[in-house]
Amino acid sequence: MAVLPIRIMGDPVLHSPASPVAEVTDEIRTLVADMFETMDAAPGVGLAAPQVGVGLRIYTYTYQDDDGAPWRGVIINPELWMTPPVPGDPDEDDESEGCLSFPGERFPLRRSDRVIVTGTDLEGEAVRIQVDGWRARIMQHEFDHLDGILYVDRLGDNDWKTAQKIAKKRGWNRPGASWMPGVDDLDA
Ligand code: ZN
Protein backbone atom coordinates (compact mmCIF):
# COMPACT_ATOMS: atom_id res chain seq x y z
CA MET A 1 0.00 0.00 0.00
CA ALA A 2 1.06 3.56 -0.59
CA VAL A 3 0.01 7.10 0.09
CA LEU A 4 -0.65 8.77 -3.26
CA PRO A 5 -0.22 12.43 -4.24
CA ILE A 6 -3.55 14.30 -4.29
CA ARG A 7 -4.34 16.36 -7.38
CA ILE A 8 -5.27 19.99 -6.89
CA MET A 9 -7.94 22.04 -8.66
CA GLY A 10 -6.91 22.74 -12.24
CA ASP A 11 -5.72 19.25 -13.03
CA PRO A 12 -7.87 18.02 -15.94
CA VAL A 13 -8.67 14.69 -14.24
CA LEU A 14 -10.63 16.63 -11.58
CA HIS A 15 -12.70 18.47 -14.16
CA SER A 16 -13.78 15.60 -16.43
CA PRO A 17 -16.42 12.92 -15.84
CA ALA A 18 -14.87 9.64 -14.66
CA SER A 19 -15.49 6.32 -16.46
CA PRO A 20 -17.39 3.36 -15.02
CA VAL A 21 -15.35 0.48 -13.61
CA ALA A 22 -15.84 -2.47 -15.97
CA GLU A 23 -14.36 -5.13 -13.70
CA VAL A 24 -12.76 -5.24 -10.24
CA THR A 25 -9.21 -6.36 -10.97
CA ASP A 26 -6.18 -6.66 -8.66
CA GLU A 27 -5.16 -3.24 -9.95
CA ILE A 28 -8.47 -1.78 -8.72
CA ARG A 29 -8.08 -3.52 -5.34
CA THR A 30 -4.62 -2.01 -4.96
CA LEU A 31 -5.93 1.41 -5.97
CA VAL A 32 -8.70 1.23 -3.36
CA ALA A 33 -6.25 0.14 -0.62
CA ASP A 34 -4.03 3.09 -1.56
CA MET A 35 -7.04 5.42 -1.54
CA PHE A 36 -7.94 4.37 2.02
CA GLU A 37 -4.35 4.94 3.11
CA THR A 38 -4.20 8.33 1.35
CA MET A 39 -7.57 9.43 2.78
CA ASP A 40 -6.45 8.52 6.31
CA ALA A 41 -3.05 10.19 5.89
CA ALA A 42 -4.50 13.44 4.48
CA PRO A 43 -6.63 13.20 6.65
CA GLY A 44 -10.01 13.44 4.96
CA VAL A 45 -13.53 12.04 5.28
CA GLY A 46 -13.72 11.05 1.63
CA LEU A 47 -11.56 10.54 -1.43
CA ALA A 48 -12.56 9.99 -5.05
CA ALA A 49 -10.33 8.19 -7.56
CA PRO A 50 -9.92 11.29 -9.80
CA GLN A 51 -8.29 13.02 -6.82
CA VAL A 52 -5.40 10.57 -7.09
CA GLY A 53 -5.29 10.93 -10.86
CA VAL A 54 -7.47 7.94 -11.82
CA GLY A 55 -10.55 8.75 -13.88
CA LEU A 56 -12.72 5.91 -12.57
CA ARG A 57 -16.04 5.96 -10.70
CA ILE A 58 -14.81 4.93 -7.24
CA TYR A 59 -14.77 6.72 -3.91
CA THR A 60 -13.90 5.90 -0.32
CA TYR A 61 -15.37 7.51 2.80
CA THR A 62 -14.84 7.46 6.53
CA TYR A 63 -16.66 9.25 9.30
CA GLN A 64 -17.58 8.89 12.94
CA ASP A 65 -21.00 9.60 14.36
CA ASP A 66 -21.45 11.87 17.34
CA ASP A 67 -21.56 8.69 19.43
CA GLY A 68 -18.24 7.59 17.91
CA ALA A 69 -19.62 4.79 15.76
CA PRO A 70 -17.30 4.21 12.80
CA TRP A 71 -18.69 4.43 9.28
CA ARG A 72 -16.32 3.57 6.47
CA GLY A 73 -16.36 2.03 3.04
CA VAL A 74 -15.79 2.08 -0.69
CA ILE A 75 -18.36 2.37 -3.44
CA ILE A 76 -17.88 1.51 -7.09
CA ASN A 77 -20.02 2.89 -9.94
CA PRO A 78 -22.35 4.74 -7.53
CA GLU A 79 -25.72 6.21 -8.34
CA LEU A 80 -27.10 8.94 -6.11
CA TRP A 81 -30.60 10.10 -5.27
CA MET A 82 -31.23 13.06 -3.01
CA THR A 83 -34.05 15.06 -1.53
CA PRO A 84 -34.21 18.64 -2.85
CA PRO A 85 -32.00 20.99 -0.79
CA VAL A 86 -33.86 23.43 1.42
CA PRO A 87 -33.79 26.85 -0.33
CA GLY A 88 -31.75 29.61 1.26
CA ASP A 89 -28.20 30.62 2.09
CA PRO A 90 -25.93 28.09 3.79
CA ASP A 91 -24.83 28.65 7.38
CA GLU A 92 -21.13 29.47 7.70
CA ASP A 93 -20.71 27.40 10.88
CA ASP A 94 -22.86 24.38 10.17
CA GLU A 95 -22.65 24.01 6.41
CA SER A 96 -19.03 24.72 5.50
CA GLU A 97 -17.10 21.98 3.78
CA GLY A 98 -13.59 21.48 2.49
CA CYS A 99 -11.88 19.42 -0.19
CA LEU A 100 -8.48 17.72 -0.35
CA SER A 101 -8.22 19.01 -3.92
CA PHE A 102 -8.67 22.59 -2.69
CA PRO A 103 -6.67 22.11 0.48
CA GLY A 104 -6.64 24.29 3.56
CA GLU A 105 -9.89 26.15 2.84
CA ARG A 106 -13.55 25.79 3.76
CA PHE A 107 -16.61 27.46 2.25
CA PRO A 108 -20.33 27.22 3.07
CA LEU A 109 -22.48 25.27 0.65
CA ARG A 110 -26.11 24.22 0.88
CA ARG A 111 -26.52 20.47 0.29
CA SER A 112 -29.39 18.07 0.32
CA ASP A 113 -29.99 16.66 3.80
CA ARG A 114 -30.79 13.09 2.74
CA VAL A 115 -29.40 10.80 0.06
CA ILE A 116 -29.50 7.21 -1.10
CA VAL A 117 -26.42 5.84 -2.86
CA THR A 118 -26.34 2.49 -4.61
CA GLY A 119 -23.40 0.74 -6.24
CA THR A 120 -21.14 -2.23 -5.61
CA ASP A 121 -18.26 -3.07 -3.31
CA LEU A 122 -14.93 -4.71 -4.15
CA GLU A 123 -16.55 -8.16 -4.10
CA GLY A 124 -19.19 -7.07 -6.60
CA GLU A 125 -21.90 -7.15 -3.93
CA ALA A 126 -24.68 -4.57 -4.13
CA VAL A 127 -24.30 -1.66 -1.72
CA ARG A 128 -27.13 0.63 -0.62
CA ILE A 129 -26.38 3.57 1.64
CA GLN A 130 -29.15 5.73 3.06
CA VAL A 131 -27.83 8.60 5.16
CA ASP A 132 -28.58 12.13 6.25
CA GLY A 133 -26.76 15.15 7.65
CA TRP A 134 -22.99 15.27 7.36
CA ARG A 135 -22.78 11.79 5.88
CA ALA A 136 -25.20 12.82 3.12
CA ARG A 137 -22.93 15.82 2.47
CA ILE A 138 -19.90 13.53 2.11
CA MET A 139 -21.78 11.35 -0.38
CA GLN A 140 -22.78 14.35 -2.50
CA HIS A 141 -19.29 15.84 -2.38
CA GLU A 142 -17.57 12.60 -3.44
CA PHE A 143 -20.19 11.77 -6.07
CA ASP A 144 -19.64 15.22 -7.61
CA HIS A 145 -15.94 14.39 -8.04
CA LEU A 146 -16.94 11.51 -10.33
CA ASP A 147 -18.80 13.96 -12.55
CA GLY A 148 -15.83 16.35 -12.68
CA ILE A 149 -17.39 18.83 -10.25
CA LEU A 150 -15.52 20.41 -7.33
CA TYR A 151 -17.50 21.93 -4.48
CA VAL A 152 -15.93 25.31 -5.28
CA ASP A 153 -17.76 25.11 -8.63
CA ARG A 154 -21.02 25.18 -6.66
CA LEU A 155 -20.24 28.16 -4.39
CA GLY A 156 -22.11 31.44 -4.41
CA ASP A 157 -20.59 34.24 -6.50
CA ASN A 158 -18.58 35.93 -3.74
CA ASP A 159 -17.08 32.73 -2.35
CA TRP A 160 -16.40 31.49 -5.87
CA LYS A 161 -14.42 34.65 -6.60
CA THR A 162 -12.52 34.29 -3.33
CA ALA A 163 -11.69 30.69 -4.23
CA GLN A 164 -10.40 31.73 -7.65
CA LYS A 165 -8.16 34.36 -6.03
CA ILE A 166 -6.76 31.81 -3.58
CA ALA A 167 -6.09 29.35 -6.41
CA LYS A 168 -4.28 32.02 -8.41
CA LYS A 169 -2.19 33.16 -5.46
CA ARG A 170 -1.09 29.59 -4.72
CA GLY A 171 -0.28 28.76 -8.32
CA TRP A 172 -3.10 26.23 -8.62
CA ASN A 173 -5.52 26.04 -11.51
CA ARG A 174 -2.99 24.36 -13.79
CA PRO A 175 -2.46 20.77 -14.93
CA GLY A 176 -0.33 18.60 -12.68
CA ALA A 177 -0.61 20.48 -9.38
CA SER A 178 -0.66 18.08 -6.44
CA TRP A 179 0.29 17.72 -2.79
CA MET A 180 1.56 14.82 -0.73
CA PRO A 181 -0.10 13.92 2.62
CA GLY A 182 2.49 13.69 5.35
CA VAL A 183 5.02 15.67 3.31
CA ASP A 184 3.43 18.99 2.35
CA ASP A 185 2.02 21.19 5.09
CA LEU A 186 -0.68 23.13 3.31
CA ASP A 187 -1.98 25.04 6.29
CA ALA A 188 1.35 26.86 6.63
ZN1 ZN B 1 -13.26 16.86 -2.60
PDB file of C-alpha atoms and ligand atoms in Angstrom:
ATOM      1  CA  MET A   1       0.000   0.000   0.000  1.00  0.00           C
ATOM      2  CA  ALA A   2       1.064   3.562  -0.592  1.00  0.00           C
ATOM      3  CA  VAL A   3       0.011   7.102   0.094  1.00  0.00           C
ATOM      4  CA  LEU A   4      -0.647   8.774  -3.260  1.00  0.00           C
ATOM      5  CA  PRO A   5      -0.222  12.431  -4.245  1.00  0.00           C
ATOM      6  CA  ILE A   6      -3.547  14.300  -4.289  1.00  0.00           C
ATOM      7  CA  ARG A   7      -4.342  16.356  -7.384  1.00  0.00           C
ATOM      8  CA  ILE A   8      -5.269  19.987  -6.889  1.00  0.00           C
ATOM      9  CA  MET A   9      -7.941  22.040  -8.664  1.00  0.00           C
ATOM     10  CA  GLY A  10      -6.907  22.742 -12.243  1.00  0.00           C
ATOM     11  CA  ASP A  11      -5.717  19.247 -13.027  1.00  0.00           C
ATOM     12  CA  PRO A  12      -7.868  18.015 -15.943  1.00  0.00           C
ATOM     13  CA  VAL A  13      -8.673  14.686 -14.241  1.00  0.00           C
ATOM     14  CA  LEU A  14     -10.628  16.631 -11.579  1.00  0.00           C
ATOM     15  CA  HIS A  15     -12.695  18.469 -14.164  1.00  0.00           C
ATOM     16  CA  SER A  16     -13.777  15.602 -16.428  1.00  0.00           C
ATOM     17  CA  PRO A  17     -16.419  12.915 -15.844  1.00  0.00           C
ATOM     18  CA  ALA A  18     -14.873   9.640 -14.657  1.00  0.00           C
ATOM     19  CA  SER A  19     -15.485   6.325 -16.459  1.00  0.00           C
ATOM     20  CA  PRO A  20     -17.392   3.364 -15.020  1.00  0.00           C
ATOM     21  CA  VAL A  21     -15.353   0.484 -13.608  1.00  0.00           C
ATOM     22  CA  ALA A  22     -15.843  -2.469 -15.972  1.00  0.00           C
ATOM     23  CA  GLU A  23     -14.358  -5.129 -13.696  1.00  0.00           C
ATOM     24  CA  VAL A  24     -12.764  -5.239 -10.243  1.00  0.00           C
ATOM     25  CA  THR A  25      -9.208  -6.361 -10.965  1.00  0.00           C
ATOM     26  CA  ASP A  26      -6.182  -6.663  -8.665  1.00  0.00           C
ATOM     27  CA  GLU A  27      -5.156  -3.242  -9.953  1.00  0.00           C
ATOM     28  CA  ILE A  28      -8.467  -1.783  -8.719  1.00  0.00           C
ATOM     29  CA  ARG A  29      -8.084  -3.519  -5.339  1.00  0.00           C
ATOM     30  CA  THR A  30      -4.616  -2.007  -4.957  1.00  0.00           C
ATOM     31  CA  LEU A  31      -5.933   1.412  -5.971  1.00  0.00           C
ATOM     32  CA  VAL A  32      -8.698   1.234  -3.357  1.00  0.00           C
ATOM     33  CA  ALA A  33      -6.247   0.138  -0.617  1.00  0.00           C
ATOM     34  CA  ASP A  34      -4.030   3.086  -1.563  1.00  0.00           C
ATOM     35  CA  MET A  35      -7.039   5.421  -1.544  1.00  0.00           C
ATOM     36  CA  PHE A  36      -7.939   4.374   2.020  1.00  0.00           C
ATOM     37  CA  GLU A  37      -4.353   4.941   3.109  1.00  0.00           C
ATOM     38  CA  THR A  38      -4.203   8.325   1.354  1.00  0.00           C
ATOM     39  CA  MET A  39      -7.567   9.431   2.782  1.00  0.00           C
ATOM     40  CA  ASP A  40      -6.453   8.524   6.306  1.00  0.00           C
ATOM     41  CA  ALA A  41      -3.051  10.188   5.888  1.00  0.00           C
ATOM     42  CA  ALA A  42      -4.496  13.439   4.485  1.00  0.00           C
ATOM     43  CA  PRO A  43      -6.628  13.201   6.654  1.00  0.00           C
ATOM     44  CA  GLY A  44     -10.009  13.442   4.961  1.00  0.00           C
ATOM     45  CA  VAL A  45     -13.529  12.039   5.279  1.00  0.00           C
ATOM     46  CA  GLY A  46     -13.721  11.050   1.629  1.00  0.00           C
ATOM     47  CA  LEU A  47     -11.559  10.536  -1.434  1.00  0.00           C
ATOM     48  CA  ALA A  48     -12.556   9.991  -5.051  1.00  0.00           C
ATOM     49  CA  ALA A  49     -10.331   8.190  -7.564  1.00  0.00           C
ATOM     50  CA  PRO A  50      -9.922  11.287  -9.804  1.00  0.00           C
ATOM     51  CA  GLN A  51      -8.290  13.020  -6.816  1.00  0.00           C
ATOM     52  CA  VAL A  52      -5.395  10.568  -7.089  1.00  0.00           C
ATOM     53  CA  GLY A  53      -5.286  10.926 -10.861  1.00  0.00           C
ATOM     54  CA  VAL A  54      -7.466   7.943 -11.816  1.00  0.00           C
ATOM     55  CA  GLY A  55     -10.551   8.747 -13.877  1.00  0.00           C
ATOM     56  CA  LEU A  56     -12.723   5.914 -12.571  1.00  0.00           C
ATOM     57  CA  ARG A  57     -16.038   5.962 -10.696  1.00  0.00           C
ATOM     58  CA  ILE A  58     -14.811   4.934  -7.239  1.00  0.00           C
ATOM     59  CA  TYR A  59     -14.772   6.720  -3.909  1.00  0.00           C
ATOM     60  CA  THR A  60     -13.898   5.899  -0.321  1.00  0.00           C
ATOM     61  CA  TYR A  61     -15.367   7.514   2.803  1.00  0.00           C
ATOM     62  CA  THR A  62     -14.843   7.460   6.527  1.00  0.00           C
ATOM     63  CA  TYR A  63     -16.658   9.251   9.297  1.00  0.00           C
ATOM     64  CA  GLN A  64     -17.582   8.891  12.941  1.00  0.00           C
ATOM     65  CA  ASP A  65     -20.996   9.600  14.356  1.00  0.00           C
ATOM     66  CA  ASP A  66     -21.452  11.874  17.337  1.00  0.00           C
ATOM     67  CA  ASP A  67     -21.561   8.689  19.425  1.00  0.00           C
ATOM     68  CA  GLY A  68     -18.240   7.592  17.906  1.00  0.00           C
ATOM     69  CA  ALA A  69     -19.617   4.788  15.755  1.00  0.00           C
ATOM     70  CA  PRO A  70     -17.297   4.208  12.796  1.00  0.00           C
ATOM     71  CA  TRP A  71     -18.686   4.433   9.280  1.00  0.00           C
ATOM     72  CA  ARG A  72     -16.318   3.572   6.470  1.00  0.00           C
ATOM     73  CA  GLY A  73     -16.357   2.033   3.039  1.00  0.00           C
ATOM     74  CA  VAL A  74     -15.787   2.084  -0.694  1.00  0.00           C
ATOM     75  CA  ILE A  75     -18.365   2.371  -3.441  1.00  0.00           C
ATOM     76  CA  ILE A  76     -17.882   1.506  -7.092  1.00  0.00           C
ATOM     77  CA  ASN A  77     -20.025   2.888  -9.938  1.00  0.00           C
ATOM     78  CA  PRO A  78     -22.348   4.737  -7.534  1.00  0.00           C
ATOM     79  CA  GLU A  79     -25.719   6.212  -8.337  1.00  0.00           C
ATOM     80  CA  LEU A  80     -27.102   8.942  -6.113  1.00  0.00           C
ATOM     81  CA  TRP A  81     -30.595  10.105  -5.272  1.00  0.00           C
ATOM     82  CA  MET A  82     -31.234  13.064  -3.015  1.00  0.00           C
ATOM     83  CA  THR A  83     -34.053  15.058  -1.526  1.00  0.00           C
ATOM     84  CA  PRO A  84     -34.211  18.638  -2.847  1.00  0.00           C
ATOM     85  CA  PRO A  85     -31.997  20.989  -0.791  1.00  0.00           C
ATOM     86  CA  VAL A  86     -33.855  23.428   1.418  1.00  0.00           C
ATOM     87  CA  PRO A  87     -33.795  26.848  -0.334  1.00  0.00           C
ATOM     88  CA  GLY A  88     -31.750  29.615   1.265  1.00  0.00           C
ATOM     89  CA  ASP A  89     -28.202  30.619   2.090  1.00  0.00           C
ATOM     90  CA  PRO A  90     -25.929  28.090   3.794  1.00  0.00           C
ATOM     91  CA  ASP A  91     -24.826  28.648   7.377  1.00  0.00           C
ATOM     92  CA  GLU A  92     -21.131  29.469   7.697  1.00  0.00           C
ATOM     93  CA  ASP A  93     -20.705  27.401  10.882  1.00  0.00           C
ATOM     94  CA  ASP A  94     -22.862  24.379  10.174  1.00  0.00           C
ATOM     95  CA  GLU A  95     -22.650  24.012   6.410  1.00  0.00           C
ATOM     96  CA  SER A  96     -19.030  24.721   5.501  1.00  0.00           C
ATOM     97  CA  GLU A  97     -17.105  21.982   3.777  1.00  0.00           C
ATOM     98  CA  GLY A  98     -13.589  21.479   2.486  1.00  0.00           C
ATOM     99  CA  CYS A  99     -11.875  19.422  -0.193  1.00  0.00           C
ATOM    100  CA  LEU A 100      -8.476  17.717  -0.345  1.00  0.00           C
ATOM    101  CA  SER A 101      -8.218  19.009  -3.924  1.00  0.00           C
ATOM    102  CA  PHE A 102      -8.667  22.592  -2.692  1.00  0.00           C
ATOM    103  CA  PRO A 103      -6.672  22.115   0.481  1.00  0.00           C
ATOM    104  CA  GLY A 104      -6.641  24.290   3.560  1.00  0.00           C
ATOM    105  CA  GLU A 105      -9.889  26.148   2.845  1.00  0.00           C
ATOM    106  CA  ARG A 106     -13.555  25.792   3.758  1.00  0.00           C
ATOM    107  CA  PHE A 107     -16.607  27.459   2.252  1.00  0.00           C
ATOM    108  CA  PRO A 108     -20.325  27.216   3.074  1.00  0.00           C
ATOM    109  CA  LEU A 109     -22.477  25.267   0.648  1.00  0.00           C
ATOM    110  CA  ARG A 110     -26.112  24.220   0.884  1.00  0.00           C
ATOM    111  CA  ARG A 111     -26.516  20.471   0.292  1.00  0.00           C
ATOM    112  CA  SER A 112     -29.388  18.071   0.318  1.00  0.00           C
ATOM    113  CA  ASP A 113     -29.988  16.660   3.800  1.00  0.00           C
ATOM    114  CA  ARG A 114     -30.785  13.087   2.745  1.00  0.00           C
ATOM    115  CA  VAL A 115     -29.396  10.796   0.057  1.00  0.00           C
ATOM    116  CA  ILE A 116     -29.502   7.208  -1.105  1.00  0.00           C
ATOM    117  CA  VAL A 117     -26.423   5.835  -2.858  1.00  0.00           C
ATOM    118  CA  THR A 118     -26.341   2.488  -4.611  1.00  0.00           C
ATOM    119  CA  GLY A 119     -23.396   0.737  -6.244  1.00  0.00           C
ATOM    120  CA  THR A 120     -21.138  -2.232  -5.611  1.00  0.00           C
ATOM    121  CA  ASP A 121     -18.264  -3.070  -3.311  1.00  0.00           C
ATOM    122  CA  LEU A 122     -14.927  -4.711  -4.149  1.00  0.00           C
ATOM    123  CA  GLU A 123     -16.552  -8.157  -4.098  1.00  0.00           C
ATOM    124  CA  GLY A 124     -19.192  -7.073  -6.605  1.00  0.00           C
ATOM    125  CA  GLU A 125     -21.898  -7.150  -3.930  1.00  0.00           C
ATOM    126  CA  ALA A 126     -24.681  -4.567  -4.127  1.00  0.00           C
ATOM    127  CA  VAL A 127     -24.303  -1.655  -1.725  1.00  0.00           C
ATOM    128  CA  ARG A 128     -27.128   0.628  -0.622  1.00  0.00           C
ATOM    129  CA  ILE A 129     -26.377   3.574   1.645  1.00  0.00           C
ATOM    130  CA  GLN A 130     -29.149   5.732   3.063  1.00  0.00           C
ATOM    131  CA  VAL A 131     -27.828   8.597   5.162  1.00  0.00           C
ATOM    132  CA  ASP A 132     -28.577  12.125   6.253  1.00  0.00           C
ATOM    133  CA  GLY A 133     -26.763  15.148   7.649  1.00  0.00           C
ATOM    134  CA  TRP A 134     -22.993  15.274   7.363  1.00  0.00           C
ATOM    135  CA  ARG A 135     -22.778  11.792   5.877  1.00  0.00           C
ATOM    136  CA  ALA A 136     -25.199  12.824   3.122  1.00  0.00           C
ATOM    137  CA  ARG A 137     -22.928  15.816   2.471  1.00  0.00           C
ATOM    138  CA  ILE A 138     -19.901  13.534   2.109  1.00  0.00           C
ATOM    139  CA  MET A 139     -21.779  11.346  -0.377  1.00  0.00           C
ATOM    140  CA  GLN A 140     -22.785  14.349  -2.499  1.00  0.00           C
ATOM    141  CA  HIS A 141     -19.286  15.836  -2.383  1.00  0.00           C
ATOM    142  CA  GLU A 142     -17.568  12.597  -3.443  1.00  0.00           C
ATOM    143  CA  PHE A 143     -20.185  11.770  -6.066  1.00  0.00           C
ATOM    144  CA  ASP A 144     -19.639  15.221  -7.606  1.00  0.00           C
ATOM    145  CA  HIS A 145     -15.943  14.386  -8.044  1.00  0.00           C
ATOM    146  CA  LEU A 146     -16.940  11.506 -10.328  1.00  0.00           C
ATOM    147  CA  ASP A 147     -18.801  13.957 -12.546  1.00  0.00           C
ATOM    148  CA  GLY A 148     -15.835  16.347 -12.685  1.00  0.00           C
ATOM    149  CA  ILE A 149     -17.395  18.831 -10.250  1.00  0.00           C
ATOM    150  CA  LEU A 150     -15.524  20.414  -7.332  1.00  0.00           C
ATOM    151  CA  TYR A 151     -17.500  21.929  -4.484  1.00  0.00           C
ATOM    152  CA  VAL A 152     -15.933  25.312  -5.276  1.00  0.00           C
ATOM    153  CA  ASP A 153     -17.758  25.110  -8.628  1.00  0.00           C
ATOM    154  CA  ARG A 154     -21.017  25.182  -6.661  1.00  0.00           C
ATOM    155  CA  LEU A 155     -20.245  28.160  -4.393  1.00  0.00           C
ATOM    156  CA  GLY A 156     -22.112  31.441  -4.407  1.00  0.00           C
ATOM    157  CA  ASP A 157     -20.587  34.241  -6.503  1.00  0.00           C
ATOM    158  CA  ASN A 158     -18.579  35.934  -3.738  1.00  0.00           C
ATOM    159  CA  ASP A 159     -17.080  32.734  -2.352  1.00  0.00           C
ATOM    160  CA  TRP A 160     -16.400  31.487  -5.869  1.00  0.00           C
ATOM    161  CA  LYS A 161     -14.422  34.654  -6.604  1.00  0.00           C
ATOM    162  CA  THR A 162     -12.518  34.293  -3.332  1.00  0.00           C
ATOM    163  CA  ALA A 163     -11.689  30.690  -4.235  1.00  0.00           C
ATOM    164  CA  GLN A 164     -10.397  31.734  -7.653  1.00  0.00           C
ATOM    165  CA  LYS A 165      -8.163  34.358  -6.026  1.00  0.00           C
ATOM    166  CA  ILE A 166      -6.764  31.813  -3.577  1.00  0.00           C
ATOM    167  CA  ALA A 167      -6.088  29.354  -6.407  1.00  0.00           C
ATOM    168  CA  LYS A 168      -4.283  32.024  -8.411  1.00  0.00           C
ATOM    169  CA  LYS A 169      -2.190  33.158  -5.459  1.00  0.00           C
ATOM    170  CA  ARG A 170      -1.092  29.592  -4.719  1.00  0.00           C
ATOM    171  CA  GLY A 171      -0.275  28.765  -8.325  1.00  0.00           C
ATOM    172  CA  TRP A 172      -3.101  26.230  -8.620  1.00  0.00           C
ATOM    173  CA  ASN A 173      -5.516  26.039 -11.512  1.00  0.00           C
ATOM    174  CA  ARG A 174      -2.991  24.364 -13.786  1.00  0.00           C
ATOM    175  CA  PRO A 175      -2.464  20.774 -14.933  1.00  0.00           C
ATOM    176  CA  GLY A 176      -0.327  18.604 -12.677  1.00  0.00           C
ATOM    177  CA  ALA A 177      -0.605  20.482  -9.384  1.00  0.00           C
ATOM    178  CA  SER A 178      -0.659  18.076  -6.437  1.00  0.00           C
ATOM    179  CA  TRP A 179       0.291  17.722  -2.786  1.00  0.00           C
ATOM    180  CA  MET A 180       1.561  14.820  -0.729  1.00  0.00           C
ATOM    181  CA  PRO A 181      -0.102  13.922   2.617  1.00  0.00           C
ATOM    182  CA  GLY A 182       2.490  13.694   5.345  1.00  0.00           C
ATOM    183  CA  VAL A 183       5.016  15.674   3.308  1.00  0.00           C
ATOM    184  CA  ASP A 184       3.431  18.988   2.350  1.00  0.00           C
ATOM    185  CA  ASP A 185       2.024  21.191   5.086  1.00  0.00           C
ATOM    186  CA  LEU A 186      -0.679  23.126   3.312  1.00  0.00           C
ATOM    187  CA  ASP A 187      -1.976  25.036   6.288  1.00  0.00           C
ATOM    188  CA  ALA A 188       1.355  26.863   6.632  1.00  0.00           C
TER     189      ALA A 188
HETATM  190 ZN    ZN B   1     -13.255  16.859  -2.599  1.00  0.00          ZN
END
